[in-house]
Structures are given as C-alpha cells and as structure tokens.
PDB file of C-alpha atoms in Angstrom:
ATOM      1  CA  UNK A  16      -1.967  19.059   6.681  1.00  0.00           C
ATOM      2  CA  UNK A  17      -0.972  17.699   3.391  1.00  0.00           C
ATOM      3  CA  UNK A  18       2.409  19.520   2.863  1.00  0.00           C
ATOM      4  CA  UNK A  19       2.076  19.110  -1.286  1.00  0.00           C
ATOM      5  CA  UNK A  20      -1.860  20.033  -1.772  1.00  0.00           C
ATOM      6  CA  UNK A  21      -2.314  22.229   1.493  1.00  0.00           C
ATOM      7  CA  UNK A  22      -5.406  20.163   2.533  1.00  0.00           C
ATOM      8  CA  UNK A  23      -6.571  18.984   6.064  1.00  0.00           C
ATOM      9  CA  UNK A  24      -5.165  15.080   5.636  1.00  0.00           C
ATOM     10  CA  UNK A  25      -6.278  12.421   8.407  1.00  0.00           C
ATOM     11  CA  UNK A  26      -3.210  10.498   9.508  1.00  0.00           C
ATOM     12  CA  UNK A  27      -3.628   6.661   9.119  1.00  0.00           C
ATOM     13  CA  UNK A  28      -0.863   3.794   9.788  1.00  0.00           C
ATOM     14  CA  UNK A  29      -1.125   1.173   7.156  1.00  0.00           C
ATOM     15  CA  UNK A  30      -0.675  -2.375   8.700  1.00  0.00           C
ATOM     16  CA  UNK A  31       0.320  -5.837   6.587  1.00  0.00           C
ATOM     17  CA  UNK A  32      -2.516  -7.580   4.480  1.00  0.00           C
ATOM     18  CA  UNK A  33      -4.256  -4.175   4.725  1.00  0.00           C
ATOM     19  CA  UNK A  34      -5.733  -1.853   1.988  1.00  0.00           C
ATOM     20  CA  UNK A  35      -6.955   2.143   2.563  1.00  0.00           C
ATOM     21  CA  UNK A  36      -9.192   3.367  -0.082  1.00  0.00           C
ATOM     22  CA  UNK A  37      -8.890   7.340  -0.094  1.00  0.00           C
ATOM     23  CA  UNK A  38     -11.727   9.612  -1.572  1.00  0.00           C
ATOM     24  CA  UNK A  39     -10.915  12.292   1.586  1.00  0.00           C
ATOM     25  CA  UNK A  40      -7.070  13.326   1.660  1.00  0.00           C
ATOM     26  CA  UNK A  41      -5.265  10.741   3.695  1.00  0.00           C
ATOM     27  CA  UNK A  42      -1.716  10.102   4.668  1.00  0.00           C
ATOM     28  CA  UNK A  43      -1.078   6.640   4.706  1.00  0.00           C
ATOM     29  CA  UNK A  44       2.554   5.522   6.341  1.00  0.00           C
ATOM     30  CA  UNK A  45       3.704   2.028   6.723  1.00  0.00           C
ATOM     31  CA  UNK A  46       6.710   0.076   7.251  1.00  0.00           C
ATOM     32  CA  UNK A  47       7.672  -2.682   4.023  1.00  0.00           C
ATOM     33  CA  UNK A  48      10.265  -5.271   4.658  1.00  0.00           C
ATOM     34  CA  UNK A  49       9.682  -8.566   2.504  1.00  0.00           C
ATOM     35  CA  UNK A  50       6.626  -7.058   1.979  1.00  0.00           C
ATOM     36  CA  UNK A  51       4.945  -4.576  -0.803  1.00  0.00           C
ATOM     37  CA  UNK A  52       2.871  -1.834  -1.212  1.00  0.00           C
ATOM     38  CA  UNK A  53       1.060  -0.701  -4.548  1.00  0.00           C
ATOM     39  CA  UNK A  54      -0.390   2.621  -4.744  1.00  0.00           C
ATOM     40  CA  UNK A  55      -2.905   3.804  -7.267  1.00  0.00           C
ATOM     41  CA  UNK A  56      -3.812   7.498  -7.646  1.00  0.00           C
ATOM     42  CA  UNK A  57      -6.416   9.186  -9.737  1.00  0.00           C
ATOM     43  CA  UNK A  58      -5.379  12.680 -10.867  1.00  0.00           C
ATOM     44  CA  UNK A  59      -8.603  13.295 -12.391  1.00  0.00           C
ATOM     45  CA  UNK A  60     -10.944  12.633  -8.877  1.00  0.00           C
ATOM     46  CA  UNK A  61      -7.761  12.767  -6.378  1.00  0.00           C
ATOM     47  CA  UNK A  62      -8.599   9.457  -5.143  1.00  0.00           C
ATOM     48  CA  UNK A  63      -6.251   6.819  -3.869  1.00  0.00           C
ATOM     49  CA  UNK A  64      -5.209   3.832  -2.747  1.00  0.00           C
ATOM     50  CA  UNK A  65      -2.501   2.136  -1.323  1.00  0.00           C
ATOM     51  CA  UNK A  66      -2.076  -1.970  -0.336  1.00  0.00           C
ATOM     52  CA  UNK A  67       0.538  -3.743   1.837  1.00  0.00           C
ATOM     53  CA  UNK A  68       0.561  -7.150   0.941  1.00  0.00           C
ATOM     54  CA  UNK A  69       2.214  -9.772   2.851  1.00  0.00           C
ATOM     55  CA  UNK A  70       2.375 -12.150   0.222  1.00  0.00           C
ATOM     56  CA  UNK A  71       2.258 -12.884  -3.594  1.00  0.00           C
ATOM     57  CA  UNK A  72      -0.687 -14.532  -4.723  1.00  0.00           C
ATOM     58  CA  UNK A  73      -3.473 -16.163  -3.263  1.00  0.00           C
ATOM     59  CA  UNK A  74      -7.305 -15.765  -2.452  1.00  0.00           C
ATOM     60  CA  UNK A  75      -8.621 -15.014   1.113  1.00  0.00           C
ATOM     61  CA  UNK A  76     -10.950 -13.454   3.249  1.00  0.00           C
ATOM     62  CA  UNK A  77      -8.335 -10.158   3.466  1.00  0.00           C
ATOM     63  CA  UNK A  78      -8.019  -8.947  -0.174  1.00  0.00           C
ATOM     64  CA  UNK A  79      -4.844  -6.498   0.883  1.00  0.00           C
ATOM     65  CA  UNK A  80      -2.928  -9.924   2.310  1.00  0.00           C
ATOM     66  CA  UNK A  81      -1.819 -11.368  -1.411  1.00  0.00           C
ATOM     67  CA  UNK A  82      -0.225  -8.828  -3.967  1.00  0.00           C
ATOM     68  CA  UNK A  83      -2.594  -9.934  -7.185  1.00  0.00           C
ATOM     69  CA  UNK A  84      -5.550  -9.922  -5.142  1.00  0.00           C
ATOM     70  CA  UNK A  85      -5.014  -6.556  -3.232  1.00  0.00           C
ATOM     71  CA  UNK A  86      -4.270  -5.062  -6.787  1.00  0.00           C
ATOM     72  CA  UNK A  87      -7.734  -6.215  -8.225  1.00  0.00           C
ATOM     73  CA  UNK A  88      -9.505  -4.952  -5.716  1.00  0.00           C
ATOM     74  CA  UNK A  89      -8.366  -1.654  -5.647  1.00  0.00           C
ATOM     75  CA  UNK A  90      -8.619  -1.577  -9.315  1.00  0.00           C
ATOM     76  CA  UNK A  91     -12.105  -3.006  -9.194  1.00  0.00           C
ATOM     77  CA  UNK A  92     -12.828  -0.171  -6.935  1.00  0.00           C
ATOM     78  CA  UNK A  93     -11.966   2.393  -8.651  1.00  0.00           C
ATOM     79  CA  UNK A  94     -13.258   0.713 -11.632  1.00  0.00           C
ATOM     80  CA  UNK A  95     -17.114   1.169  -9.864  1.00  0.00           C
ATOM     81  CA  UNK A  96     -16.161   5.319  -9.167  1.00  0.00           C
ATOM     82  CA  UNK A  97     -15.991   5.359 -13.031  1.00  0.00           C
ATOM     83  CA  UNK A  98     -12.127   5.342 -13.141  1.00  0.00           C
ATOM     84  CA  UNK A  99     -10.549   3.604 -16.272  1.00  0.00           C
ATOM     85  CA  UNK A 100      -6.868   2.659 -15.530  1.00  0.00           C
ATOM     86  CA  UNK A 101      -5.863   4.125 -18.114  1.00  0.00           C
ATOM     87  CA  UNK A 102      -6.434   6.876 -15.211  1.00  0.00           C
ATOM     88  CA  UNK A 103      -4.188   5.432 -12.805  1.00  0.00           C
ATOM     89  CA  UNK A 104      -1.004   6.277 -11.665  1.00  0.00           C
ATOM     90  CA  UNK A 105       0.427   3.420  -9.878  1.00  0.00           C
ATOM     91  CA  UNK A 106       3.895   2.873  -8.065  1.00  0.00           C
ATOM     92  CA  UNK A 107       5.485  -0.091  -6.714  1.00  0.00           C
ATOM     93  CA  UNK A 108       7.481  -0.522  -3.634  1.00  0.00           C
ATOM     94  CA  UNK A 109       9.066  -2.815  -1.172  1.00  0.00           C
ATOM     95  CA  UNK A 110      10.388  -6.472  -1.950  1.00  0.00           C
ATOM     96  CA  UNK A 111      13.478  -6.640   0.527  1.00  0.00           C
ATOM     97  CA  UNK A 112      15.287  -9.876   0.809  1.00  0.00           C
ATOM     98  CA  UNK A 113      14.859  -9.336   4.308  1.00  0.00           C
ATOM     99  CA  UNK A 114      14.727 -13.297   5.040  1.00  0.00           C
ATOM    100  CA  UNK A 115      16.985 -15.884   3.416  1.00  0.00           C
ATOM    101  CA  UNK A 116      15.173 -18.161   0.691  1.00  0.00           C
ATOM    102  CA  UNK A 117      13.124 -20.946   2.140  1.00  0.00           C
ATOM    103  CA  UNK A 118      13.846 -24.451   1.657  1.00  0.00           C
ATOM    104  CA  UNK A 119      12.499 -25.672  -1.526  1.00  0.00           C
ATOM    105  CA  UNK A 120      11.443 -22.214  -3.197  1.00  0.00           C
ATOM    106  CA  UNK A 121      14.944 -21.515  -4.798  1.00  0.00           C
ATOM    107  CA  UNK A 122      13.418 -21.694  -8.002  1.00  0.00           C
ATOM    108  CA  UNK A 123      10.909 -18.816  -7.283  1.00  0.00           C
ATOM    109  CA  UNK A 124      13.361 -16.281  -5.298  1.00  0.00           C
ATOM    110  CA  UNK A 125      12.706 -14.907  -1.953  1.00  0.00           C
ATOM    111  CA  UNK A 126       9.490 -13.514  -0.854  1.00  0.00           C
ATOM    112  CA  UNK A 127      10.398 -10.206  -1.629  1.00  0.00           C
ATOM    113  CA  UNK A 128      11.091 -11.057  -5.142  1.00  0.00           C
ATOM    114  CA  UNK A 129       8.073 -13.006  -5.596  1.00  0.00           C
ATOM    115  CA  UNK A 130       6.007 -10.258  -4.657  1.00  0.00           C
ATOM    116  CA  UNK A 131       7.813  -8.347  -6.557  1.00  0.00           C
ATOM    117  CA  UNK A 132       6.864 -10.552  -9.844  1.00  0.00           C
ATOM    118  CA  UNK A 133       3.130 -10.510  -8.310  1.00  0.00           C
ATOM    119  CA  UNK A 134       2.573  -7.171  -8.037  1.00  0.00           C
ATOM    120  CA  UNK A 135       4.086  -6.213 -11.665  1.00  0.00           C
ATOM    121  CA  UNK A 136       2.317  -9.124 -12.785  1.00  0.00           C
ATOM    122  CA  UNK A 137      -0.955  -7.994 -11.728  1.00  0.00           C
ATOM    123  CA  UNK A 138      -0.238  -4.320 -12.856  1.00  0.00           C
ATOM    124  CA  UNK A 139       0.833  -5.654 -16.452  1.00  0.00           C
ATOM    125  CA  UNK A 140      -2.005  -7.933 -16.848  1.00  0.00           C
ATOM    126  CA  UNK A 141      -4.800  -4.600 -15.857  1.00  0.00           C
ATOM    127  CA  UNK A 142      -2.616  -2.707 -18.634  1.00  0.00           C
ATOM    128  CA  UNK A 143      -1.366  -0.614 -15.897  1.00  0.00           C
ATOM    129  CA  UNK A 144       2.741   0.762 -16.487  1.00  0.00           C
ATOM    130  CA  UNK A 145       4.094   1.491 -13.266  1.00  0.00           C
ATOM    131  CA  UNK A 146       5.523   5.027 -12.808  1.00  0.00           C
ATOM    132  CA  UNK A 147       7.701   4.289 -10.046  1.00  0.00           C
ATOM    133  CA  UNK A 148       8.873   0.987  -9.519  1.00  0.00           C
ATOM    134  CA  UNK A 149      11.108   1.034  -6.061  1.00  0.00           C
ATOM    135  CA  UNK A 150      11.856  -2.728  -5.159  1.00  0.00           C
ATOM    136  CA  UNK A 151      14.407  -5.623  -4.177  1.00  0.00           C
ATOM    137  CA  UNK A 152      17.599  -4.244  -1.995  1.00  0.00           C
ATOM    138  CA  UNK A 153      18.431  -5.366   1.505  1.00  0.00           C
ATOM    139  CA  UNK A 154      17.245  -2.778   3.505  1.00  0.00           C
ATOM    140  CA  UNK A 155      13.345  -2.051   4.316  1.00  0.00           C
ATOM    141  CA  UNK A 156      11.615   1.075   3.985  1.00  0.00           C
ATOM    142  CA  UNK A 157       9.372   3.599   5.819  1.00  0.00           C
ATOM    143  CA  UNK A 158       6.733   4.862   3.386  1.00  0.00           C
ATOM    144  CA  UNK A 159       4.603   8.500   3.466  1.00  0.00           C
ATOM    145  CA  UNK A 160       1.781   8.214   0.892  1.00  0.00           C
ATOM    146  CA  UNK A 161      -0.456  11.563   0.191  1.00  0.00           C
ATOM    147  CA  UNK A 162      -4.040   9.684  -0.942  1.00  0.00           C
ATOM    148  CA  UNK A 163      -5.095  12.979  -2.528  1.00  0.00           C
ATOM    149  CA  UNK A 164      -1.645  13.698  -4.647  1.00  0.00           C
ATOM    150  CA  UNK A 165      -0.395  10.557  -5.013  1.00  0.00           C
ATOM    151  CA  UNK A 166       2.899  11.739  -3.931  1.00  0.00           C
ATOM    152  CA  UNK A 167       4.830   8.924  -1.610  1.00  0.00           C
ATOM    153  CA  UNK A 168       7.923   9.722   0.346  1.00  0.00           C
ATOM    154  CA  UNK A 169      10.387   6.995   1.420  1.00  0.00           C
ATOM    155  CA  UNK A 170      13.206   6.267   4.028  1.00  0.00           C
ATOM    156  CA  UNK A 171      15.088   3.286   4.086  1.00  0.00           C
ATOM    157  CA  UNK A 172      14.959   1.364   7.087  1.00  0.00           C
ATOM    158  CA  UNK A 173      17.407  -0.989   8.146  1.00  0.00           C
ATOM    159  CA  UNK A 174      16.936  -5.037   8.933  1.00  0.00           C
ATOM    160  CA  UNK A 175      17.792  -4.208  12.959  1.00  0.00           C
ATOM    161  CA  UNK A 176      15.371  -0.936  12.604  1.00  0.00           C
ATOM    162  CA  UNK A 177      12.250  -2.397  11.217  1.00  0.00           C
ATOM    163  CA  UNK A 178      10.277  -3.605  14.673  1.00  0.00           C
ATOM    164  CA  UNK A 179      11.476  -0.750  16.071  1.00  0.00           C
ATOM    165  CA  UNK A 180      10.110   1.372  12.829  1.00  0.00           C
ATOM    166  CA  UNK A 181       7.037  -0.520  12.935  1.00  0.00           C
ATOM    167  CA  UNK A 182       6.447   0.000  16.892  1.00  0.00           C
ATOM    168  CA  UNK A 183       6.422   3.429  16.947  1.00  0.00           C
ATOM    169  CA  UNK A 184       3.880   4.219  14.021  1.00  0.00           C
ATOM    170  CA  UNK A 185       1.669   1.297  15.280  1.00  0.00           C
ATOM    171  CA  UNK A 186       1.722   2.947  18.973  1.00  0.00           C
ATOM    172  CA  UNK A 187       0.193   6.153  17.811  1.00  0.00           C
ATOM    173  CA  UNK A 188      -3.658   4.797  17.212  1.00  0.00           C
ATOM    174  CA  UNK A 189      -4.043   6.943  14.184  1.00  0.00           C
ATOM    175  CA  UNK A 190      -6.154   3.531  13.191  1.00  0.00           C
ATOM    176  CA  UNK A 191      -8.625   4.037  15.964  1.00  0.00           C
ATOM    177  CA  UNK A 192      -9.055   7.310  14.673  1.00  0.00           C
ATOM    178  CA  UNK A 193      -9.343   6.330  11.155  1.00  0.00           C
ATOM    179  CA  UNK A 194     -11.608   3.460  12.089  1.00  0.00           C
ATOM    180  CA  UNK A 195     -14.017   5.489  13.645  1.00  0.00           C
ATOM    181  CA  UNK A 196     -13.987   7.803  10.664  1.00  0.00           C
ATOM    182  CA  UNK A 197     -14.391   4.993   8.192  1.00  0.00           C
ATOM    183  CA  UNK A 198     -16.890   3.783  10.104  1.00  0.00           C
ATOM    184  CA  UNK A 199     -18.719   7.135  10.144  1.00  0.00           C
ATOM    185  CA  UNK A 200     -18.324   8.062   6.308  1.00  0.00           C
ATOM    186  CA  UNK A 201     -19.682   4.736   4.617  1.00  0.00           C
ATOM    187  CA  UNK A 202     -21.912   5.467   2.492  1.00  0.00           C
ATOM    188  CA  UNK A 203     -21.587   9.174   2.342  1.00  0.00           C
ATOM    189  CA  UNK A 204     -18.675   8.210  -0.017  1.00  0.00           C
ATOM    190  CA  UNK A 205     -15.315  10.619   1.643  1.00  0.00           C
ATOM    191  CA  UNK A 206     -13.146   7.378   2.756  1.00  0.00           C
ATOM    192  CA  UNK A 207     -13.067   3.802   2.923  1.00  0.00           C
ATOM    193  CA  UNK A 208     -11.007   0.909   3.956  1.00  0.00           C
ATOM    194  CA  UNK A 209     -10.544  -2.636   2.457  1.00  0.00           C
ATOM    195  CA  UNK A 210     -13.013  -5.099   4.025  1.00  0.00           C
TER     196      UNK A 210
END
C-alpha cells in the first residue's frame, strides 16, 4: 500500500539502464551510486516515471542506459498520453563520485558529474525546471519512488554498503512479478516498462 495516497501499489526494483513507466500506482526502489535516476510525475493523470541511467549520453538499443536518452523517452511518452511538460514534475538524483576520474576525462569530471550535466541538460533543453535536484556527494543512495504521487524517499548508502544494498532488493523478484504484470496490461494501458 502506498503509505502517501492509500492505494494498492505493486512493488518493483528498478535495475541500471532501466526505465518503469507507471499509469497503475507503483513503487519503484533502486540503488544509485555513479549512477542517476530522473523521475517525472504527472499530477494531473498520476502517472509516472522514473529512469536509472548508467551513463550520460549516448544512443542504444536500452533507452533507460544513457541519461539524455532515458529522459526523451519518458518525455516522449508522456508526450503521446497528452501530457505537456509543462505538466511534469521532475526530480533529479544520484551522481556519486563513487569511482575516481578515469584517465583522460579530467576535463569532463567523474561519471557521476557527467551525468549529472546530462540529465539537467536534457531537462533544460525539454523546458523542464527540476523540483528537486539531489546529486554529487560521496556516498550512494537507496531510493523509494511512489509512481502515483510522485513522492521519492531517500537513504544514503555508503561506498562499502552499495552491493550489499543492491543484493538484497534485487533478491526479492518483485521484477518477475512486475514482468508478468507488464506483460499482462499492454495494451489495456495500467503499466508499462521501457522496451
């Protein structure tokens, strides 16, 4: 049960490069290190979204792997339910500097901090103003995101925590569960996953 709108909510782990798509209430957790996560909500249609991109920009056969790309397609989606985003309430998160720069990239930052750029980039350029930007740091973080309130709770997670973190959502098979739902629901329009 969603604890903020009181609603039945189907539990669903969030892996990287992955993106959930919302229209049924859905609570979303995943684990960031280097890594971010976008969420978009509609308060209008209580739809939403959340991505956890692995890196900043790029084109591939995952659209939730690169920041920019992961943020255009959940845009693009809600752009086809008739949602302007002017609509959307988006929040940023994750961006560690959970590994040390790589050789060669000290011009561009870590990876956090490029997908930091990324995602705001990609926000900016959809005319999109962040509501909550929660980035950069040392530590990781544990996110809770409510798909039908938008709300997101975090915990920070330290360096010698995260596969630990990780392990223990990723063991529950909430995504079997979701899977099977998703796979159930197409077309009848309650909840969807990024291809």
């Amino acid at each position: 049960m969603n604890p903020s709108s009181g609603r039945q909510a189907l539990a669903v782990y969030l892996n990287p490069a992955e993106i959930v798509v919302a229209e049924a209430p859905a609570t979303v957790t995943t684990v960031l290190g280097s890594c971010v996560a976008v969420t978009l909500f509609s308060p209008r249609t209580r739809i939403g979204s959340i991505c956890h991109a692995v890196l900043p920009s790029g084109l591939g056969p995952e659209p939730g792997k690169f920041a920019d790309q992961a943020i255009r397609y959940m845009i693009d989606y809600f752009h086809e339910q008739q949602i302007d985003t002017d609509e959307l309430v988006a929040k940023v998160f994750g961006g560690a500097d959970m590994f040390p720069q790589m050789r060669g990239s000290r011009n561009q930052g870590t990876i956090g901090a490029q997908n930091i750029r990324a995602s705001l980039a990609a926000l900016e350029q959809a005319g999109i103003n962040p509501a909550v930007v929660e980035v950069g740091g040392q530590q990781g973080r544990k996110l809770v995101f409510f798909s039908d309130t938008g709300d997101v709770y975090i915990k920070r997670v330290r360096k010698d925590q995260m596969r630990m973190a990780e392990e223990m959502l990723n063991t529950r098979g909430n995504n079997k569960k979701f899977d099977a739902l998703s796979r159930n629901l197409q077309g009848k329009g309650s909840a969807g996953r990024g291809e």
